[in-house]
Amino acid sequence: MKSYPQSAALFDRARAVIPGGVNSPVRAFKSVGGTPVFMKSGSGCYLTDVDGNTYIDYCGSWGPLISGHAHPEILKAVMASAQNGTSFGTPNPCEVEIASLITGLLPHAEMIRFVNSGTEAVMSAIRVARGFTGRTKIIKFDGCYHGHADSLLVNAGSGLATFGIASTPGVPESLARETLVLPLDDEDRFLDLMKSVGDQVAAVIIEPVPANNGLLLQRREFLQTLRDACTQSGALLIFDEVISGFRVALGGATGVYDIRPDLVTFGKIIGGGFPVGAYAGRRDIMSVIAPVGKVYQAGTLSGNPVAMAAGLTQLRLLTEPGFYDRLESLAARLGEGMASIIRNLNIEAVPIRMGSVLWTYFGAADRLRRATDIDHATMDRYRLFFHHCLENGVYIAPSGYEVMFVSSVHQSTDLDRTLTIMESAFKVAYGK
Ligand SMILES: *Cc1c(COP(=O)(O)O)cnc(C)c1O
């Protein structure tokens, strides 16, 4: 049995001075119970906590670490950059390099602006969409997460009400009403809404690969319907690729589905482990941003040279030949291994995978495309699964709604060891 005295002591101290002891709520282990583990170091696919326990990591800092922890080339670039000064508050050469690389790789990213988080990227893209169209309403989908900007912390209103209600105190209802929330995978509801208010809609925003509330893979036709209706009504289509960008393929979900959004948001992988976000899109739209245009958006540390050096090095690693093929075969080994355990144990569970993003639904379902397809009661099984994994040295997200990420530095031996541990974790979760 692992023990966690140092983590427990730190958590006690943390709770006295940081709300809930954490700087982001899901880290507090509330949905799985127990004491969050405080990590002290990461190397490759391994994490080591403050008590000296080690783990094979599939959280990957919630997605950014596609090349694992402390990748030597990223470290080298970061140290070299830091030695030259950590922030200038002026333009720097590295931001031009990374912007050129991305706009060269992604045809839909004609221009790009860097910010400091995914939340900031989405918040800014929404402002630009409103500024560009002169409209105020936003359509989002239940089951997608877009960071914690006010306009997007909104849930579906009850019954047939189309306007959103604030999902947290602190968001004014007057603002929440500007956000309309629909179910995923429902063309009819979407087209009906667009028919009535389409000319007031500034943007339709979606995670093209919804990966924050399980992994609710969408039909391409649904995404195409959004594209067509936006084009028709003059609303902008925003793909939030903060997770899927550079993850499901070099070209993100946009490349996989071959559907072109007007704006796209990035985060996570784009910073190589540093706090970076970005939004990008059509040149005419991006040209409304100050100082070219009138839509204000700024950042003291945006385009920070150290963060840009990390991001640039990360993206260069991704463009090396065979990167995604290798990642795919590693993820397939894990995904297929989990699927065969589930089959052999004959348990009610549904493994879902897109590239190196994996999620298991701990129940029975013949369709998992909408938030309402997920039965909350299945999370009891996840809790047992999670704790067995943790105790045995496999670190997965402390919430059953979160996905697993495979990195390019997980070795076959790590994956096989993981599968052995997961087999017993499934048995524990299902009382077998
Ligand atoms: C993580 C995430 C965000 C928010 O990014 P932060 O860097 O946490 O602010 C926004 N959208 C999606 C799709 C995300 O996965």
mmCIF file with all atom_site columns, N, CA, C and O in Angstrom, residues 154-157 161-166 173 176-181:
data_model
loop_
_atom_site.group_PDB
_atom_site.id
_atom_site.type_symbol
_atom_site.label_atom_id
_atom_site.label_alt_id
_atom_site.label_comp_id
_atom_site.label_asym_id
_atom_site.label_entity_id
_atom_site.label_seq_id
_atom_site.pdbx_PDB_ins_code
_atom_site.Cartn_x
_atom_site.Cartn_y
_atom_site.Cartn_z
_atom_site.occupancy
_atom_site.B_iso_or_equiv
_atom_site.pdbx_formal_charge
_atom_site.auth_seq_id
_atom_site.auth_comp_id
_atom_site.auth_asym_id
_atom_site.auth_atom_id
_atom_site.pdbx_PDB_model_num
ATOM 1  N N  . VAL A 1 154 ? -22.176 28.665 -18.724 1.00 0.00 ? 154 VAL A N  1
ATOM 2  C CA . VAL A 1 154 ? -23.617 28.770 -18.881 1.00 0.00 ? 154 VAL A CA 1
ATOM 3  C C  . VAL A 1 154 ? -24.167 27.395 -19.216 1.00 0.00 ? 154 VAL A C  1
ATOM 4  O O  . VAL A 1 154 ? -23.584 26.667 -20.006 1.00 0.00 ? 154 VAL A O  1
ATOM 5  N N  . ASN A 1 155 ? -25.266 27.033 -18.559 1.00 0.00 ? 155 ASN A N  1
ATOM 6  C CA . ASN A 1 155 ? -25.920 25.750 -18.822 1.00 0.00 ? 155 ASN A CA 1
ATOM 7  C C  . ASN A 1 155 ? -27.211 25.954 -19.605 1.00 0.00 ? 155 ASN A C  1
ATOM 8  O O  . ASN A 1 155 ? -27.731 27.060 -19.665 1.00 0.00 ? 155 ASN A O  1
ATOM 9  N N  . ALA A 1 156 ? -27.725 24.859 -20.107 1.00 0.00 ? 156 ALA A N  1
ATOM 10 C CA . ALA A 1 156 ? -29.005 24.926 -20.799 1.00 0.00 ? 156 ALA A CA 1
ATOM 11 C C  . ALA A 1 156 ? -30.097 25.335 -19.812 1.00 0.00 ? 156 ALA A C  1
ATOM 12 O O  . ALA A 1 156 ? -30.133 24.855 -18.686 1.00 0.00 ? 156 ALA A O  1
ATOM 13 N N  . GLY A 1 157 ? -30.982 26.237 -20.231 1.00 0.00 ? 157 GLY A N  1
ATOM 14 C CA . GLY A 1 157 ? -32.146 26.567 -19.404 1.00 0.00 ? 157 GLY A CA 1
ATOM 15 C C  . GLY A 1 157 ? -33.077 25.369 -19.373 1.00 0.00 ? 157 GLY A C  1
ATOM 16 O O  . GLY A 1 157 ? -32.941 24.441 -20.160 1.00 0.00 ? 157 GLY A O  1
ATOM 17 N N  . ALA A 1 161 ? -36.877 26.493 -22.884 1.00 0.00 ? 161 ALA A N  1
ATOM 18 C CA . ALA A 1 161 ? -36.177 27.782 -22.899 1.00 0.00 ? 161 ALA A CA 1
ATOM 19 C C  . ALA A 1 161 ? -34.862 27.607 -23.646 1.00 0.00 ? 161 ALA A C  1
ATOM 20 O O  . ALA A 1 161 ? -34.120 26.669 -23.401 1.00 0.00 ? 161 ALA A O  1
ATOM 21 N N  . THR A 1 162 ? -34.581 28.499 -24.562 1.00 0.00 ? 162 THR A N  1
ATOM 22 C CA . THR A 1 162 ? -33.356 28.344 -25.341 1.00 0.00 ? 162 THR A CA 1
ATOM 23 C C  . THR A 1 162 ? -32.209 29.125 -24.727 1.00 0.00 ? 162 THR A C  1
ATOM 24 O O  . THR A 1 162 ? -31.066 28.801 -24.946 1.00 0.00 ? 162 THR A O  1
ATOM 25 N N  . PHE A 1 163 ? -32.523 30.184 -23.958 1.00 0.00 ? 163 PHE A N  1
ATOM 26 C CA . PHE A 1 163 ? -31.424 30.974 -23.425 1.00 0.00 ? 163 PHE A CA 1
ATOM 27 C C  . PHE A 1 163 ? -30.759 30.255 -22.258 1.00 0.00 ? 163 PHE A C  1
ATOM 28 O O  . PHE A 1 163 ? -31.353 29.418 -21.605 1.00 0.00 ? 163 PHE A O  1
ATOM 29 N N  . GLY A 1 164 ? -29.507 30.582 -22.038 1.00 0.00 ? 164 GLY A N  1
ATOM 30 C CA . GLY A 1 164 ? -28.753 29.888 -21.015 1.00 0.00 ? 164 GLY A CA 1
ATOM 31 C C  . GLY A 1 164 ? -28.959 30.469 -19.633 1.00 0.00 ? 164 GLY A C  1
ATOM 32 O O  . GLY A 1 164 ? -29.430 31.598 -19.480 1.00 0.00 ? 164 GLY A O  1
ATOM 33 N N  . ILE A 1 165 ? -28.634 29.680 -18.629 1.00 0.00 ? 165 ILE A N  1
ATOM 34 C CA . ILE A 1 165 ? -28.625 30.182 -17.261 1.00 0.00 ? 165 ILE A CA 1
ATOM 35 C C  . ILE A 1 165 ? -27.200 30.022 -16.722 1.00 0.00 ? 165 ILE A C  1
ATOM 36 O O  . ILE A 1 165 ? -26.509 29.076 -17.064 1.00 0.00 ? 165 ILE A O  1
ATOM 37 N N  . ALA A 1 166 ? -26.802 30.983 -15.891 1.00 0.00 ? 166 ALA A N  1
ATOM 38 C CA . ALA A 1 166 ? -25.439 30.946 -15.372 1.00 0.00 ? 166 ALA A CA 1
ATOM 39 C C  . ALA A 1 166 ? -25.207 29.638 -14.627 1.00 0.00 ? 166 ALA A C  1
ATOM 40 O O  . ALA A 1 166 ? -26.048 29.206 -13.848 1.00 0.00 ? 166 ALA A O  1
ATOM 41 N N  . GLU A 1 173 ? -26.975 37.101 -14.950 1.00 0.00 ? 173 GLU A N  1
ATOM 42 C CA . GLU A 1 173 ? -27.974 36.455 -15.812 1.00 0.00 ? 173 GLU A CA 1
ATOM 43 C C  . GLU A 1 173 ? -28.120 37.203 -17.140 1.00 0.00 ? 173 GLU A C  1
ATOM 44 O O  . GLU A 1 173 ? -28.384 36.603 -18.171 1.00 0.00 ? 173 GLU A O  1
ATOM 45 N N  . ALA A 1 176 ? -25.547 35.710 -19.238 1.00 0.00 ? 176 ALA A N  1
ATOM 46 C CA . ALA A 1 176 ? -25.843 34.299 -19.518 1.00 0.00 ? 176 ALA A CA 1
ATOM 47 C C  . ALA A 1 176 ? -26.918 34.172 -20.588 1.00 0.00 ? 176 ALA A C  1
ATOM 48 O O  . ALA A 1 176 ? -26.892 33.251 -21.405 1.00 0.00 ? 176 ALA A O  1
ATOM 49 N N  . ARG A 1 177 ? -27.867 35.125 -20.585 1.00 0.00 ? 177 ARG A N  1
ATOM 50 C CA . ARG A 1 177 ? -28.962 35.056 -21.561 1.00 0.00 ? 177 ARG A CA 1
ATOM 51 C C  . ARG A 1 177 ? -28.479 35.244 -22.993 1.00 0.00 ? 177 ARG A C  1
ATOM 52 O O  . ARG A 1 177 ? -29.176 34.901 -23.929 1.00 0.00 ? 177 ARG A O  1
ATOM 53 N N  . GLU A 1 178 ? -27.293 35.804 -23.148 1.00 0.00 ? 178 GLU A N  1
ATOM 54 C CA . GLU A 1 178 ? -26.732 35.973 -24.503 1.00 0.00 ? 178 GLU A CA 1
ATOM 55 C C  . GLU A 1 178 ? -26.142 34.668 -25.033 1.00 0.00 ? 178 GLU A C  1
ATOM 56 O O  . GLU A 1 178 ? -25.740 34.580 -26.188 1.00 0.00 ? 178 GLU A O  1
ATOM 57 N N  . THR A 1 179 ? -26.005 33.673 -24.136 1.00 0.00 ? 179 THR A N  1
ATOM 58 C CA . THR A 1 179 ? -25.457 32.380 -24.551 1.00 0.00 ? 179 THR A CA 1
ATOM 59 C C  . THR A 1 179 ? -26.583 31.358 -24.642 1.00 0.00 ? 179 THR A C  1
ATOM 60 O O  . THR A 1 179 ? -27.311 31.142 -23.673 1.00 0.00 ? 179 THR A O  1
ATOM 61 N N  . LEU A 1 180 ? -26.748 30.769 -25.795 1.00 0.00 ? 180 LEU A N  1
ATOM 62 C CA . LEU A 1 180 ? -27.797 29.774 -26.001 1.00 0.00 ? 180 LEU A CA 1
ATOM 63 C C  . LEU A 1 180 ? -27.139 28.401 -25.971 1.00 0.00 ? 180 LEU A C  1
ATOM 64 O O  . LEU A 1 180 ? -26.078 28.212 -26.560 1.00 0.00 ? 180 LEU A O  1
ATOM 65 N N  . VAL A 1 181 ? -27.763 27.465 -25.246 1.00 0.00 ? 181 VAL A N  1
ATOM 66 C CA . VAL A 1 181 ? -27.131 26.160 -25.053 1.00 0.00 ? 181 VAL A CA 1
ATOM 67 C C  . VAL A 1 181 ? -27.995 25.065 -25.664 1.00 0.00 ? 181 VAL A C  1
ATOM 68 O O  . VAL A 1 181 ? -29.190 24.992 -25.402 1.00 0.00 ? 181 VAL A O  1
#
